[in-house]
CSV table of C-alpha atoms and ligand atoms in Angstrom, one decimal:
chain,number,residue,atom,x,y,z
A,1,MET,CA,32.2,43.2,-214.7
A,2,ARG,CA,28.5,43.9,-214.4
A,3,HIS,CA,27.7,47.0,-212.3
A,4,GLY,CA,24.5,48.3,-210.7
A,5,TYR,CA,23.6,51.4,-208.7
A,6,PHE,CA,20.8,53.0,-206.6
A,7,GLY,CA,18.9,54.6,-209.4
A,8,PRO,CA,17.0,55.6,-211.5
A,9,ARG,CA,19.2,57.6,-213.8
A,10,GLY,CA,20.2,61.0,-212.4
A,11,THR,CA,20.8,60.0,-208.8
A,12,PHE,CA,23.9,61.2,-207.0
A,13,THR,CA,24.7,57.5,-206.8
A,14,GLN,CA,24.8,57.2,-210.6
A,15,MET,CA,27.2,60.2,-210.6
A,16,ALA,CA,29.4,58.3,-208.2
A,17,LEU,CA,29.4,55.2,-210.4
A,18,ALA,CA,30.2,57.4,-213.4
A,19,ARG,CA,33.3,58.7,-211.5
A,20,TRP,CA,34.3,55.2,-210.5
A,21,LEU,CA,33.9,53.7,-214.1
A,22,GLY,CA,35.1,56.7,-216.0
A,23,ASP,CA,33.5,55.1,-219.1
A,24,ASP,CA,30.2,56.1,-220.6
A,25,ASP,CA,29.5,52.7,-222.2
A,26,ALA,CA,30.0,50.8,-218.9
A,27,LEU,CA,27.7,53.3,-217.2
A,28,ALA,CA,25.0,52.9,-219.8
A,29,ALA,CA,25.1,49.1,-219.3
A,30,ALA,CA,24.8,49.4,-215.5
A,31,THR,CA,21.5,48.2,-213.8
A,32,ALA,CA,19.5,50.8,-211.9
A,33,TYR,CA,17.8,49.5,-208.7
A,34,ALA,CA,15.0,51.5,-207.1
A,35,THR,CA,16.2,51.0,-203.5
A,36,VAL,CA,19.5,50.4,-201.7
A,37,PRO,CA,18.4,47.0,-200.3
A,38,ALA,CA,17.3,45.9,-203.8
A,39,ALA,CA,20.7,46.9,-205.2
A,40,LEU,CA,22.5,44.9,-202.5
A,41,GLU,CA,20.2,41.9,-203.0
A,42,GLY,CA,21.1,42.2,-206.7
A,43,VAL,CA,24.7,41.5,-205.8
A,44,ARG,CA,23.9,38.7,-203.4
A,45,ALA,CA,21.7,37.0,-206.1
A,46,GLY,CA,24.5,37.3,-208.7
A,47,GLU,CA,22.5,39.6,-211.0
A,48,VAL,CA,25.4,42.0,-211.0
A,49,ASP,CA,29.0,41.8,-209.6
A,50,ALA,CA,29.1,45.1,-207.8
A,51,VAL,CA,26.8,48.0,-206.9
A,52,MET,CA,27.3,51.7,-206.0
A,53,VAL,CA,25.3,52.8,-202.9
A,54,PRO,CA,25.5,55.9,-200.6
A,55,ILE,CA,26.9,55.2,-197.1
A,56,GLU,CA,27.6,58.6,-195.4
A,57,ASN,CA,26.8,62.3,-195.9
A,58,SER,CA,29.0,65.0,-194.4
A,59,VAL,CA,25.8,66.8,-193.2
A,60,GLU,CA,23.3,64.1,-192.4
A,61,GLY,CA,25.7,61.3,-191.3
A,62,GLY,CA,25.2,57.6,-192.1
A,63,VAL,CA,22.7,56.3,-194.6
A,64,SER,CA,20.7,53.9,-192.4
A,65,ALA,CA,19.2,52.0,-195.3
A,66,THR,CA,22.7,51.1,-196.5
A,67,LEU,CA,24.2,50.4,-193.1
A,68,ASP,CA,21.3,48.1,-192.1
A,69,ALA,CA,21.3,46.2,-195.4
A,70,LEU,CA,25.1,45.7,-195.2
A,71,ASN,CA,24.7,44.4,-191.6
A,72,SER,CA,22.0,41.9,-192.4
A,73,ALA,CA,21.9,38.7,-194.6
A,74,ASP,CA,25.0,37.3,-196.2
A,75,PRO,CA,28.1,39.4,-195.8
A,76,LEU,CA,29.2,41.6,-198.7
A,77,ALA,CA,32.5,43.3,-199.3
A,78,ILE,CA,33.2,47.0,-200.0
A,79,GLN,CA,35.7,47.3,-202.8
A,80,GLY,CA,36.2,51.0,-203.0
A,81,GLU,CA,34.7,54.4,-202.2
A,82,VAL,CA,33.9,57.6,-204.1
A,83,LEU,CA,33.2,61.1,-202.8
A,84,VAL,CA,30.7,63.3,-204.6
A,85,PRO,CA,30.0,67.0,-203.8
A,86,ILE,CA,26.3,67.4,-203.4
A,87,THR,CA,24.4,70.4,-204.9
A,88,PHE,CA,20.6,70.5,-205.1
A,89,VAL,CA,18.2,72.3,-207.4
A,90,LEU,CA,14.4,72.8,-207.2
A,91,ALA,CA,13.1,71.3,-210.4
A,92,ALA,CA,9.6,71.4,-211.9
A,93,PRO,CA,7.7,70.7,-215.1
A,94,GLY,CA,7.4,73.8,-217.4
A,95,GLY,CA,4.9,76.4,-216.3
A,96,VAL,CA,5.2,75.9,-212.5
A,97,GLU,CA,5.9,79.1,-210.5
A,98,LEU,CA,7.7,79.1,-207.2
A,99,ALA,CA,4.9,81.0,-205.6
A,100,SER,CA,2.4,78.2,-206.4
A,101,VAL,CA,4.4,75.3,-204.9
A,102,ARG,CA,2.6,73.5,-202.1
A,103,THR,CA,4.4,70.1,-202.0
A,104,VAL,CA,8.0,69.0,-202.5
A,105,GLY,CA,9.1,65.5,-203.3
A,106,THR,CA,12.6,64.2,-202.6
A,107,HIS,CA,14.7,61.6,-200.7
A,108,SER,CA,14.7,62.0,-196.9
A,109,HIS,CA,18.5,62.6,-196.9
A,110,ALA,CA,18.1,65.4,-199.4
A,111,TRP,CA,15.2,66.9,-197.5
A,112,SER,CA,17.3,67.2,-194.4
A,113,GLN,CA,19.9,69.0,-196.4
A,114,VAL,CA,17.6,71.8,-197.7
A,115,ARG,CA,15.5,72.4,-194.6
A,116,GLY,CA,16.9,75.9,-194.0
A,117,TRP,CA,16.2,77.0,-197.6
A,118,MET,CA,12.7,75.5,-197.5
A,119,ALA,CA,11.9,77.3,-194.2
A,120,ARG,CA,13.0,80.6,-195.7
A,121,GLU,CA,11.6,80.3,-199.3
A,122,LEU,CA,8.7,77.8,-199.1
A,123,PRO,CA,7.7,77.8,-195.4
A,124,GLU,CA,4.2,76.4,-196.1
A,125,ALA,CA,5.3,73.6,-198.4
A,126,ALA,CA,4.7,70.0,-197.3
A,127,TYR,CA,7.3,67.2,-197.8
A,128,VAL,CA,6.5,64.1,-199.8
A,129,PRO,CA,9.2,61.3,-199.4
A,130,THR,CA,10.4,59.6,-202.6
A,131,LEU,CA,12.7,56.6,-203.1
A,132,SER,CA,15.5,58.9,-204.4
A,133,THR,CA,16.1,62.4,-205.5
A,134,ALA,CA,16.0,61.3,-209.2
A,135,ALA,CA,12.8,59.2,-208.6
A,136,ALA,CA,11.2,62.5,-207.5
A,137,ALA,CA,12.3,64.1,-210.8
A,138,GLU,CA,11.2,61.1,-212.8
A,139,GLY,CA,7.7,61.2,-211.2
A,140,LEU,CA,7.2,64.7,-212.3
A,141,ALA,CA,8.3,64.0,-215.8
A,142,GLU,CA,6.0,60.9,-216.1
A,143,GLY,CA,3.0,62.9,-214.7
A,144,GLY,CA,0.6,61.9,-211.9
A,145,ALA,CA,3.1,62.8,-209.1
A,146,THR,CA,1.7,63.7,-205.7
A,147,TYR,CA,4.0,66.7,-205.3
A,148,ASP,CA,4.6,69.9,-207.3
A,149,VAL,CA,8.4,70.1,-207.5
A,150,ALA,CA,11.4,67.9,-206.8
A,151,VAL,CA,14.7,68.5,-204.9
A,152,CYS,CA,17.3,66.7,-207.0
A,153,ALA,CA,20.7,66.9,-208.6
A,154,PRO,CA,21.1,69.3,-211.6
A,155,LEU,CA,21.7,66.2,-213.7
A,156,ALA,CA,18.3,64.7,-212.8
A,157,ALA,CA,16.5,67.9,-213.8
A,158,GLU,CA,18.4,67.7,-217.2
A,159,VAL,CA,17.8,63.9,-217.6
A,160,PHE,CA,14.0,64.3,-217.0
A,161,GLY,CA,13.6,67.6,-218.9
A,162,LEU,CA,12.5,69.7,-215.9
A,163,ASP,CA,12.9,73.4,-215.4
A,164,VAL,CA,15.2,74.6,-212.6
A,165,LEU,CA,13.2,77.0,-210.3
A,166,ALA,CA,16.1,77.6,-207.9
A,167,ASP,CA,19.8,76.6,-208.0
A,168,ASP,CA,22.2,75.5,-205.3
A,169,ILE,CA,19.6,75.3,-202.5
A,170,GLY,CA,21.6,73.1,-200.1
A,171,ASP,CA,22.0,74.6,-196.6
A,172,ASN,CA,25.7,73.5,-196.5
A,173,ARG,CA,27.5,74.4,-199.7
A,174,SER,CA,30.4,72.0,-199.0
A,175,ALA,CA,28.2,68.9,-198.5
A,176,VAL,CA,29.8,65.7,-199.7
A,177,THR,CA,28.4,62.2,-199.9
A,178,ARG,CA,30.5,59.1,-199.7
A,179,PHE,CA,29.5,56.2,-201.9
A,180,VAL,CA,30.8,52.6,-201.7
A,181,LEU,CA,31.2,50.0,-204.4
A,182,VAL,CA,29.9,46.7,-202.9
A,183,GLY,CA,30.6,43.2,-204.3
A,184,ARG,CA,30.5,39.6,-203.0
A,185,PRO,CA,33.4,38.6,-200.7
A,186,GLY,CA,36.4,37.5,-202.6
A,187,GLN,CA,39.7,39.1,-203.2
A,188,VAL,CA,40.5,42.1,-200.9
A,189,PRO,CA,42.1,45.0,-202.8
A,190,GLU,CA,45.9,45.3,-202.2
A,191,PRO,CA,47.0,47.6,-199.4
A,192,THR,CA,48.0,51.1,-200.6
A,193,GLY,CA,49.0,52.7,-197.2
A,194,ALA,CA,45.9,54.9,-197.5
A,195,ASP,CA,43.1,52.4,-196.8
A,196,LYS,CA,40.0,52.0,-194.8
A,197,THR,CA,38.5,48.9,-193.2
A,198,THR,CA,34.8,48.7,-192.4
A,199,LEU,CA,33.5,46.5,-189.6
A,200,VAL,CA,30.3,45.8,-187.7
A,201,LEU,CA,30.8,44.8,-184.1
A,202,TYR,CA,28.3,42.9,-182.0
A,203,GLN,CA,28.7,42.8,-178.2
A,204,HIS,CA,28.0,39.7,-176.1
A,205,GLU,CA,25.6,41.6,-173.8
A,206,ASP,CA,25.1,45.2,-172.6
A,207,HIS,CA,27.5,45.9,-169.8
A,208,PRO,CA,29.4,48.9,-168.2
A,209,GLY,CA,32.4,49.7,-170.3
A,210,GLY,CA,31.3,47.5,-173.2
A,211,LEU,CA,32.0,50.1,-175.9
A,212,LEU,CA,35.3,51.1,-174.2
A,213,GLU,CA,36.3,47.5,-174.4
A,214,LEU,CA,35.8,47.5,-178.2
A,215,LEU,CA,37.5,50.9,-178.7
A,216,GLU,CA,40.5,49.8,-176.6
A,217,GLN,CA,41.3,47.2,-179.3
A,218,PHE,CA,41.9,50.1,-181.7
A,219,ALA,CA,43.5,52.6,-179.3
A,220,ALA,CA,46.1,50.1,-178.0
A,221,ARG,CA,47.2,49.4,-181.6
A,222,GLY,CA,47.5,53.0,-182.8
A,223,ILE,CA,44.4,52.7,-185.1
A,224,ASN,CA,42.4,55.8,-185.9
A,225,LEU,CA,38.6,55.5,-186.4
A,226,SER,CA,37.0,57.7,-189.1
A,227,ARG,CA,33.4,56.7,-188.4
A,228,LEU,CA,31.5,55.1,-185.5
A,229,GLU,CA,27.8,54.6,-185.4
A,230,SER,CA,25.5,52.5,-183.3
A,231,ARG,CA,22.6,50.9,-185.1
A,232,PRO,CA,19.8,48.9,-183.6
A,233,THR,CA,20.1,45.2,-184.3
A,234,GLY,CA,16.3,44.9,-184.4
A,235,ALA,CA,16.5,41.9,-181.9
A,236,ALA,CA,15.1,43.9,-178.9
A,237,MET,CA,14.8,47.4,-177.5
A,238,GLY,CA,18.3,48.6,-176.5
A,239,SER,CA,20.1,46.0,-178.6
A,240,TYR,CA,22.8,47.8,-180.7
A,241,CYS,CA,25.7,46.9,-182.9
A,242,PHE,CA,28.5,49.3,-183.9
A,243,SER,CA,29.4,50.1,-187.4
A,244,VAL,CA,33.0,51.5,-187.7
A,245,ASP,CA,35.5,52.6,-190.3
A,246,VAL,CA,39.1,52.4,-189.3
A,247,ASP,CA,42.3,53.8,-191.0
A,248,GLY,CA,44.2,50.7,-192.1
A,249,HIS,CA,44.1,47.5,-194.1
A,250,LEU,CA,43.4,43.9,-193.2
A,251,ALA,CA,47.0,43.0,-194.4
A,252,GLU,CA,48.6,45.4,-191.8
A,253,GLU,CA,49.8,43.9,-188.5
A,254,ARG,CA,48.1,46.4,-186.2
A,255,VAL,CA,44.7,45.9,-188.0
A,256,GLY,CA,45.1,42.1,-187.9
A,257,GLU,CA,45.9,42.2,-184.2
A,258,ALA,CA,42.9,44.5,-183.5
A,259,LEU,CA,40.7,42.0,-185.4
A,260,VAL,CA,42.0,39.1,-183.3
A,261,GLY,CA,41.2,41.2,-180.1
A,262,LEU,CA,37.8,42.1,-181.3
A,263,ARG,CA,37.0,38.5,-182.2
A,264,ARG,CA,37.9,37.5,-178.6
A,265,VAL,CA,35.7,40.1,-176.9
A,266,CYS,CA,32.7,40.4,-179.4
A,267,ALA,CA,29.8,38.0,-180.0
A,268,ASP,CA,30.4,38.6,-183.7
A,269,VAL,CA,32.6,40.7,-186.0
A,270,ARG,CA,31.4,41.3,-189.5
A,271,PHE,CA,34.3,42.2,-191.9
A,272,LEU,CA,32.9,44.4,-194.7
A,273,GLY,CA,36.2,45.0,-196.5
A,274,SER,CA,39.5,46.8,-196.7
A,275,TYR,CA,39.8,49.3,-199.7
A,276,PRO,CA,41.7,52.4,-200.8
A,277,ARG,CA,40.5,55.7,-199.4
A,278,ALA,CA,39.0,58.1,-202.0
A,279,ASP,CA,41.0,61.0,-200.7
A,280,ALA,CA,44.2,58.9,-200.7
A,281,ARG,CA,45.1,60.3,-197.3
A,282,ARG,CA,47.7,58.0,-195.7
A,283,ALA,CA,47.0,56.5,-192.3
A,284,GLN,CA,48.9,58.2,-189.4
A,285,VAL,CA,50.6,55.2,-187.8
A,286,PRO,CA,52.7,55.7,-184.6
A,287,ALA,CA,56.2,54.2,-185.0
A,288,THR,CA,55.3,51.9,-182.1
A,289,ALA,CA,52.4,50.4,-184.1
A,290,ASP,CA,53.8,50.0,-187.7
A,291,ASP,CA,54.5,46.5,-189.2
A,292,ALA,CA,58.2,46.7,-188.3
A,293,ALA,CA,57.4,47.3,-184.6
A,294,TYR,CA,55.1,44.3,-184.6
A,295,ALA,CA,57.7,42.1,-186.4
A,296,ASP,CA,60.4,43.2,-183.9
A,297,ALA,CA,58.1,42.5,-180.9
A,298,ARG,CA,57.1,39.1,-182.3
A,299,ALA,CA,60.8,38.1,-182.8
A,300,TRP,CA,61.5,39.1,-179.2
A,301,LEU,CA,58.6,36.9,-177.9
A,302,ARG,CA,59.8,34.0,-180.0
A,303,SER,CA,63.3,34.4,-178.6
A,304,LEU,CA,61.9,34.2,-175.0
A,305,ARG,CA,59.9,31.1,-175.8
A,306,THR,CA,62.7,29.2,-177.4
B,401,PRE,O1,18.7,60.1,-204.0
B,401,PRE,C1,19.8,60.1,-204.5
B,401,PRE,O2,20.1,60.8,-205.6
B,401,PRE,C2,20.9,59.4,-203.9
B,401,PRE,O3,21.9,59.1,-204.6
B,401,PRE,C3,20.8,59.1,-202.4
B,401,PRE,C4,21.3,60.2,-201.5
B,401,PRE,C5,21.4,59.6,-200.1
B,401,PRE,O4,21.0,58.5,-199.8
B,401,PRE,O5,22.1,60.2,-199.2
B,401,PRE,C6,22.6,60.6,-201.9
B,401,PRE,C7,23.1,61.8,-201.8
B,401,PRE,C8,22.3,63.0,-201.3
B,401,PRE,O6,22.8,63.3,-200.0
B,401,PRE,C9,20.9,62.6,-201.1
B,401,PRE,C10,20.4,61.3,-201.4
């Protein structure tokens, strides 16, 4: 299988792919893409079979670039997820002193996670956005960067031969980012009992109780949601879709029933995959909503009809 990732080398995303593959040769052969949309386009175009991209951070929330690229164009399928603890360093070419720093380059998600440290230690420093944390480090190593230092992973500082001016500068020491491996739709991974299903829901039109109508489909079937975000569809001001992760697998009765319900009440339902949870936490399913309960209720209905 050919893999890709949101690169360059030294991104947190590459670390996630390393964890997923567990094989140095496969990682070295993987294609680095400069942006998340480019990585997903690489899969759609068949350049690679699957790419690793960030989707959610425990401090900053959803990664909009990923959510929006997954919601548009041909549907893709999430095949698995990886959790990576996030620690940032302040990295610079040799000879740069902390006191002389005026500008800091990094990814916008990383900047949001070091704001407190920056306000305390470098209150005058201006922020320069870069395509990724590792791209910021790469820019310094290549020369000609428009910033003095980079906020990046310790790995990126090492890969690009930079000095570490400050260690562990994240405001939240337990920050974690969730990454997903995305491929073309095909086989859905087998259910494990500890799975997630990712969906994008489009309402017919804005109306009172519209969101409740969607959520009812899950609540009535004993399905827990682990993420719910509204994203603009881009069609008009106030036009939103809902991106959700639910505990459960397409193959399970209660998830299937919820999908049937959603299909009836939504203008469109985009199925983005059922896949094993990285933390292997089993879904809490009420006894009234497990597969046996559905089979029993269906048998009863059949008996009434015959
Ligand atoms: O820039 C990187 O290194 C990434 O992998 C991207 C990304 C993100 O998009 O959230 C990943 C984890 C960190 O929270 C900051 C940046």
